[in-house]
Tab-separated table of C-alpha atoms and ligand atoms in Angstrom:
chain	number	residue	atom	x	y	z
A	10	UNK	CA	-23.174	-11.990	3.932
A	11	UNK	CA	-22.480	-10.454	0.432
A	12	UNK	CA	-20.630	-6.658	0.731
A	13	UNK	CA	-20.684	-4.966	-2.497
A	14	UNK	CA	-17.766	-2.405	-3.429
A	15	UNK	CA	-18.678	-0.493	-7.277
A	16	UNK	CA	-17.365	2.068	-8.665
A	17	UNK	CA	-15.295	3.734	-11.391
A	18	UNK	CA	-12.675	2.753	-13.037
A	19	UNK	CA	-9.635	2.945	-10.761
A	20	UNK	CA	-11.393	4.308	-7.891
A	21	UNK	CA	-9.512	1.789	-5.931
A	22	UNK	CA	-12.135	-1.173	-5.928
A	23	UNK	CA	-9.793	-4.242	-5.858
A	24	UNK	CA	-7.338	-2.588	-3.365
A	25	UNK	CA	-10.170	-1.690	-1.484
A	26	UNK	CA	-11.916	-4.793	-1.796
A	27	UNK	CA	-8.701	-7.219	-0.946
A	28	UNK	CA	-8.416	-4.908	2.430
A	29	UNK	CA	-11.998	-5.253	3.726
A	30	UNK	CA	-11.746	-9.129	2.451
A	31	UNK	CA	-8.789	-9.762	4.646
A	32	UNK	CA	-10.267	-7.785	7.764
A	33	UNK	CA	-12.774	-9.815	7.383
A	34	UNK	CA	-11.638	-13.323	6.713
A	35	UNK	CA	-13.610	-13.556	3.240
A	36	UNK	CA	-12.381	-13.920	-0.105
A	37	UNK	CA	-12.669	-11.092	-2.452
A	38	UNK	CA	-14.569	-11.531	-5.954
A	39	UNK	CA	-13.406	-9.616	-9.039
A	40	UNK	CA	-15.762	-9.090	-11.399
A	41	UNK	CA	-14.053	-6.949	-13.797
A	42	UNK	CA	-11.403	-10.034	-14.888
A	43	UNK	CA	-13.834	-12.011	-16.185
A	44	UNK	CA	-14.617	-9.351	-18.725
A	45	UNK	CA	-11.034	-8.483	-18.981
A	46	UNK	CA	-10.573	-12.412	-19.608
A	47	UNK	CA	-13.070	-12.711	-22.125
A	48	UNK	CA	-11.671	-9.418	-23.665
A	49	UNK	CA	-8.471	-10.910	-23.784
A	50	UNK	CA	-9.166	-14.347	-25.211
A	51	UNK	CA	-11.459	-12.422	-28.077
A	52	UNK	CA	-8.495	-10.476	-29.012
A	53	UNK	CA	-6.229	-13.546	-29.262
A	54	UNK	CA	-8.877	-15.442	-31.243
A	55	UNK	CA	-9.140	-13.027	-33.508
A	56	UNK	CA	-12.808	-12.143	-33.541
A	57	UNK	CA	-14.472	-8.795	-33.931
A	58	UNK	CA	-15.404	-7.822	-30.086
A	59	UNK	CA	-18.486	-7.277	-30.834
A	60	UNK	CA	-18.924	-10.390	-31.972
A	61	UNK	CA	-21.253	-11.845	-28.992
A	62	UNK	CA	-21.980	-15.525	-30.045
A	63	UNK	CA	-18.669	-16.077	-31.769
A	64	UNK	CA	-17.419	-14.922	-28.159
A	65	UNK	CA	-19.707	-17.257	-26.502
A	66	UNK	CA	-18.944	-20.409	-28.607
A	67	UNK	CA	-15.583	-19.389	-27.899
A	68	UNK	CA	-15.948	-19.095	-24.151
A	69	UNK	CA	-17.878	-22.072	-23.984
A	70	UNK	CA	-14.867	-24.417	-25.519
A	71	UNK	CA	-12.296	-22.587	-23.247
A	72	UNK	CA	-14.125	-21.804	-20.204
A	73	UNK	CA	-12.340	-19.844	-17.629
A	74	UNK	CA	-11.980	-20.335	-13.749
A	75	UNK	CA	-12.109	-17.382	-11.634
A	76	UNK	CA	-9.878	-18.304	-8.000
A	77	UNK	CA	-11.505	-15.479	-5.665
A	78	UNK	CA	-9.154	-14.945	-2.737
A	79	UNK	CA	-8.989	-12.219	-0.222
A	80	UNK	CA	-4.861	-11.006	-1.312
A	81	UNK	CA	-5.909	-10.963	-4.996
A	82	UNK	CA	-8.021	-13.151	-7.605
A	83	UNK	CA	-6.509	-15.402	-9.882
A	84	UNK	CA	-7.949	-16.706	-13.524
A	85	UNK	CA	-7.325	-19.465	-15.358
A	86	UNK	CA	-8.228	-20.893	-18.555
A	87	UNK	CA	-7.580	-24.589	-17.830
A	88	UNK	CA	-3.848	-25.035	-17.015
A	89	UNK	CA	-2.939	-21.594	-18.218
A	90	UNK	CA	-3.236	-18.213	-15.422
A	91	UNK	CA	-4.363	-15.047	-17.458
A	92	UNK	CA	-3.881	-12.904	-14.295
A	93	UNK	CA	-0.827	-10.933	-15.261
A	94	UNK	CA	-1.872	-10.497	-18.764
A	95	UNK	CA	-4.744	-9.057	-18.168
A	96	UNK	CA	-4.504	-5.136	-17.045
A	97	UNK	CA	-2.817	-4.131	-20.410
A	98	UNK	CA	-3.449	-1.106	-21.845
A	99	UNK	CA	-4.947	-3.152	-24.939
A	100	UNK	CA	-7.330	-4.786	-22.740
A	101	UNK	CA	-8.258	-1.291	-21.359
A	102	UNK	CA	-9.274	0.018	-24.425
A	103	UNK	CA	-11.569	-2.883	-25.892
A	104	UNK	CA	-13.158	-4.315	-22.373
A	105	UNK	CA	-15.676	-1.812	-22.148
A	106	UNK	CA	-17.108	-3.011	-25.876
A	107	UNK	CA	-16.913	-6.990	-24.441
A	108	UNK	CA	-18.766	-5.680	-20.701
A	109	UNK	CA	-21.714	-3.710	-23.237
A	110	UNK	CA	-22.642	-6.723	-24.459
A	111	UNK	CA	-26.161	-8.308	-22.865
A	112	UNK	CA	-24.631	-12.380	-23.921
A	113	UNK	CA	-21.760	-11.611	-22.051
A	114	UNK	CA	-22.878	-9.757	-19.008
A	115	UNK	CA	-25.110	-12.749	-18.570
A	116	UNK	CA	-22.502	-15.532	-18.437
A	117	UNK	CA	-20.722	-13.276	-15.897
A	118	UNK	CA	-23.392	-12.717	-13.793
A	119	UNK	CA	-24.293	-16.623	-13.946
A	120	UNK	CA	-20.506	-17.457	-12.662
A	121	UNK	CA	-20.884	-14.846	-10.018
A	122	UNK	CA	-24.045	-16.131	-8.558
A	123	UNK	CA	-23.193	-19.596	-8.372
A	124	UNK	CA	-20.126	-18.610	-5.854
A	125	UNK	CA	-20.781	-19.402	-2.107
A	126	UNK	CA	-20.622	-16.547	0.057
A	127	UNK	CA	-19.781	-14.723	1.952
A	128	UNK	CA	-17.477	-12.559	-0.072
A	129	UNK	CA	-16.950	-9.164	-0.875
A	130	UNK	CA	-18.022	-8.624	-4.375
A	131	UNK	CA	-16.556	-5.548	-6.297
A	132	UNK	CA	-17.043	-4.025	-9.875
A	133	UNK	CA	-19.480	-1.876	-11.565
A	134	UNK	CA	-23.121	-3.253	-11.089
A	135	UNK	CA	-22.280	-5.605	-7.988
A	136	UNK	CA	-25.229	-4.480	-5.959
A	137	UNK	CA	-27.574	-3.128	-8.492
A	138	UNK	CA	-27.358	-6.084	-10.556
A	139	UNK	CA	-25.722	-9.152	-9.677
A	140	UNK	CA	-26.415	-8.800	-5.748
A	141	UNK	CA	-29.046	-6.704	-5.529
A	142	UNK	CA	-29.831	-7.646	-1.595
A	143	UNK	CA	-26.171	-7.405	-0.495
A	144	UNK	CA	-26.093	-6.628	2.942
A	145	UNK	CA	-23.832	-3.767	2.505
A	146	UNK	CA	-23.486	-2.075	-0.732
A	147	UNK	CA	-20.469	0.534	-1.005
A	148	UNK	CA	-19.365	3.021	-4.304
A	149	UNK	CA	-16.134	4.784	-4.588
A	150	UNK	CA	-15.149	7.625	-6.646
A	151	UNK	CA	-12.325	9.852	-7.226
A	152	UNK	CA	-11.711	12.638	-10.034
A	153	UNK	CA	-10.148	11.206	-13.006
A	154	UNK	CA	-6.832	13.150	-12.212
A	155	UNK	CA	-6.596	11.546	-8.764
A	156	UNK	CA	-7.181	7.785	-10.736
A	157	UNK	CA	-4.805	8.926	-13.127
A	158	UNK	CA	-1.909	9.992	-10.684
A	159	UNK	CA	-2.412	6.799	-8.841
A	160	UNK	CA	-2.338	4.666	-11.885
A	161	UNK	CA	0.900	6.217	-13.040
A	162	UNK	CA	2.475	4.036	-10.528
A	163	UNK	CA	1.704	1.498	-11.728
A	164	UNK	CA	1.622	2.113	-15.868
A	165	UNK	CA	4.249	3.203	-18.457
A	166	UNK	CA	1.904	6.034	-19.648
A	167	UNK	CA	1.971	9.717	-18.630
A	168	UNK	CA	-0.992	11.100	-16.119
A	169	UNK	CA	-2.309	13.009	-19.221
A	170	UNK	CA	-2.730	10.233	-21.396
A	171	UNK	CA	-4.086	7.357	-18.350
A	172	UNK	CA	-6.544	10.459	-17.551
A	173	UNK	CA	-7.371	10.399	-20.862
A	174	UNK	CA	-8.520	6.665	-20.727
A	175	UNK	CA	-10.192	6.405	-17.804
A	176	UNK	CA	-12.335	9.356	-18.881
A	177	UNK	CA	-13.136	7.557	-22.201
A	178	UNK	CA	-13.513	4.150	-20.547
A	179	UNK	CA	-16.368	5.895	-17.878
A	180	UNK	CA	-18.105	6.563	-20.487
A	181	UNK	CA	-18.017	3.874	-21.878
A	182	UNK	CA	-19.059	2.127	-18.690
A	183	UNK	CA	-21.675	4.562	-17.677
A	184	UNK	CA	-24.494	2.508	-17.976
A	185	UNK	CA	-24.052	-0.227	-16.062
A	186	UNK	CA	-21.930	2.021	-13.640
A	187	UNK	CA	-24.599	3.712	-11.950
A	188	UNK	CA	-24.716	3.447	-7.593
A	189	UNK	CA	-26.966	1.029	-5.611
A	190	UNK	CA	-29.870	3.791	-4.198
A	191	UNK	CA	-28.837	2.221	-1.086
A	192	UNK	CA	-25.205	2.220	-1.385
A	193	UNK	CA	-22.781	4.292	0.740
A	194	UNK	CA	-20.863	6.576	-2.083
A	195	UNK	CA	-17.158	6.704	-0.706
A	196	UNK	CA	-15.147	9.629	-2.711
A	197	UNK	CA	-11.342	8.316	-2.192
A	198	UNK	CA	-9.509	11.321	-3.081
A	199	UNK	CA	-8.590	12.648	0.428
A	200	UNK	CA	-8.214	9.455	1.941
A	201	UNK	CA	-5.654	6.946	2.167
A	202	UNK	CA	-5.933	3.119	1.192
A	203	UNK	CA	-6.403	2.371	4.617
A	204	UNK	CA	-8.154	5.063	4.958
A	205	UNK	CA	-11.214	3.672	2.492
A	206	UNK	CA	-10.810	0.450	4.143
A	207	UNK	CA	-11.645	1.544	7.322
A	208	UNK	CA	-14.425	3.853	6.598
A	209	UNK	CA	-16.349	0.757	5.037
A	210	UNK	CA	-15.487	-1.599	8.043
A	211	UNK	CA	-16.914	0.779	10.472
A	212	UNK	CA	-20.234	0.749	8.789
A	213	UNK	CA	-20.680	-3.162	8.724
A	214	UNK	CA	-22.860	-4.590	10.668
A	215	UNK	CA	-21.271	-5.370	14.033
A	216	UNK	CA	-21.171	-9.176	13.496
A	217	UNK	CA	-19.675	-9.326	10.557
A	218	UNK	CA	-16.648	-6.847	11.264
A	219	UNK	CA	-16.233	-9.402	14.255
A	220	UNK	CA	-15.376	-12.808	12.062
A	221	UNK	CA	-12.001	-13.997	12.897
A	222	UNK	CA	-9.650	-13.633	9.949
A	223	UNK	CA	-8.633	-16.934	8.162
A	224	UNK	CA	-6.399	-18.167	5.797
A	225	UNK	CA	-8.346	-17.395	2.458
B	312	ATP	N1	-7.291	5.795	-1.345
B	312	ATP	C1	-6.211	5.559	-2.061
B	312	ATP	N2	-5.115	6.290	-1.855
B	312	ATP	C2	-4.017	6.110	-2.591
B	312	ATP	N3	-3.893	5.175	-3.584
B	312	ATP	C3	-4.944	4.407	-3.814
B	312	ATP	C4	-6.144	4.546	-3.077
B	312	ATP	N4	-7.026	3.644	-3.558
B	312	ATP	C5	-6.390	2.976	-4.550
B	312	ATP	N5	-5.135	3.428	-4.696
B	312	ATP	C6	-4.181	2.992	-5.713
B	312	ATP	O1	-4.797	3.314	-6.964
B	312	ATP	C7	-4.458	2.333	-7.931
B	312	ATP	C8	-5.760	1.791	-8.542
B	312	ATP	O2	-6.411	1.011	-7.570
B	312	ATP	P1	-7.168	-0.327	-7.954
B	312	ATP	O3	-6.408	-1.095	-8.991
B	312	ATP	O4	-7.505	-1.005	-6.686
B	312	ATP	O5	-8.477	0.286	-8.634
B	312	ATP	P2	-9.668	-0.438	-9.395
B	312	ATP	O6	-10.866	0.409	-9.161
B	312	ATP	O7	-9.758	-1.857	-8.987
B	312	ATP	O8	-9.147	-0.336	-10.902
B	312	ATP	P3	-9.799	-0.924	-12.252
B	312	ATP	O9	-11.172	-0.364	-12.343
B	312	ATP	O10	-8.959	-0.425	-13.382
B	312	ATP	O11	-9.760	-2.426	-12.118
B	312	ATP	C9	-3.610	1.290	-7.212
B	312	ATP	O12	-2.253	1.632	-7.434
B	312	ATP	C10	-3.957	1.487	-5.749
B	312	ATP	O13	-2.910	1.126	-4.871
B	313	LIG	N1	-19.295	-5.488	-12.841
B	313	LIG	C1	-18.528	-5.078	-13.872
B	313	LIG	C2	-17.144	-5.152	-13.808
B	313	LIG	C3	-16.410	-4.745	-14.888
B	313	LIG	N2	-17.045	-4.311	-15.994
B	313	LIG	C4	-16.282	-3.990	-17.206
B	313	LIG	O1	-14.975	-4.546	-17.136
B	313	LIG	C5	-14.006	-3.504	-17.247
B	313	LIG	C6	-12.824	-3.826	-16.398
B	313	LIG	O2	-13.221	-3.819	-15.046
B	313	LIG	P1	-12.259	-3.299	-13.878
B	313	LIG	O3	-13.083	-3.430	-12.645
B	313	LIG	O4	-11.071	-4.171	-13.891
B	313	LIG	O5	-11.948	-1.889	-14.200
B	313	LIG	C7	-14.737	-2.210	-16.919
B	313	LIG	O6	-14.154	-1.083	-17.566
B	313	LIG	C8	-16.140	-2.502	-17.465
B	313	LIG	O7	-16.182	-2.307	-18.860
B	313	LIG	C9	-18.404	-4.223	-16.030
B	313	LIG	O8	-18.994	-3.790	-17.042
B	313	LIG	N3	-19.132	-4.620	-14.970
């Protein structure tokens, strides 16, 4: 079974996402570092981000392996991991002009769909798009002063300025951000970590929230 987790931009999706992974005994699928990746290596090359093909041609000589693991997802590109580089404030503020591009979301989508599930898949258009018949489909929210406050944890910048950012980058994102009609919209604000985590469990199907966890 697929379990899709969208939703803003740090509305908790990968916390989330690595909690209900590990409950269940799945790996967890990020879909938002490959864009961040691509964002990343299109900076370092040099090009113009919206340059799709140039991208493309790019991507195609250095491709990148996404590790998908329930206690957080790894990327390479070949013997060198990207992870740590990647949630930069300069990839914030250009990812959103790689993710608007149709060449790109495609080669996403394509590495997404050829993963074995199950997994829980989390990101923006997870189970509108990419995995439309999910078996569960979840969205989280929270107002951009609760992201902000719980991002300042983790960023140099002040909650003014990260607020700031995450407004501009929903915008950004608003297109492909929109919920599943049959997702289960999740606002985050009053609740804990665990507290999210739980809510989606209990409305799995009974099976699933029954798989014995493992060592993914
Ligand atoms: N319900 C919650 N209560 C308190 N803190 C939370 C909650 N959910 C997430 N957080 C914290 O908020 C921060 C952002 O969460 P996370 O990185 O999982 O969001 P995200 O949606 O994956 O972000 P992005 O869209 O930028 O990739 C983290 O520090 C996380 O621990
Ligand atoms: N399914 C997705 C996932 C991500 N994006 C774009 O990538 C950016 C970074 O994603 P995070 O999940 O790490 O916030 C995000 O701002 C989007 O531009 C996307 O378009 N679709």
């Amino acid at each position: 079974m697929i379990v899709t987790i969208d939703g803003v931009a740090a509305s908790g999706k990968s916390s989330v996402s690595s909690g209900v992974a590990r409950a269940l005994g799945v790996p967890y699928v990020s879909s938002g570092l490959l864009y961040r990746a691509a964002t990343l290596l299109g900076l370092e090359a040099g090009l113009e981000l919206q340059n799709a093909p140039g991208l493309l041609a790019y991507l195609q000589i250095h491709p990148l392996r996404l590790e998908p693991l329930a206690g957080g997802n790894r990327i390479w590109q070949g013997e060198r991991e990207l992870t740590g580089e990647l949630h930069s404030t300069r990839v914030d503020a250009g990812v959103s002009v790689v993710a608007a591009l149709p060449e790109v979301r495609a080669w996403v989508d394509a590495q997404l769909r050829a993963l074995p599930s199950p997994f829980v898949a989390e990101g923006r258009d997870m189970g509108t798009n990419v995995f439309p018949h999910a078996g569960a489909k979840f969205y989280l929210t929270a107002s951009p002063h609760v992201r902000a406050q719980r991002r300042a944890q983790e960023r140099p910048e002040d909650v003014p300025a990260i607020e700031a950012a995450l407004i501009r980058r929903d915008a950004l994102d608003r297109v492909q951000s929109a919920p599943a009609p049959d997702a289960v919209v999740i606002d985050t604000g009053p609740l804990t970590l665990d507290g999210v985590i739980q809510t989606i469990l209990a409305q799995l199907p009974e099976q699933q929230r029954s798989r014995p966890a493992s060592s993914v």
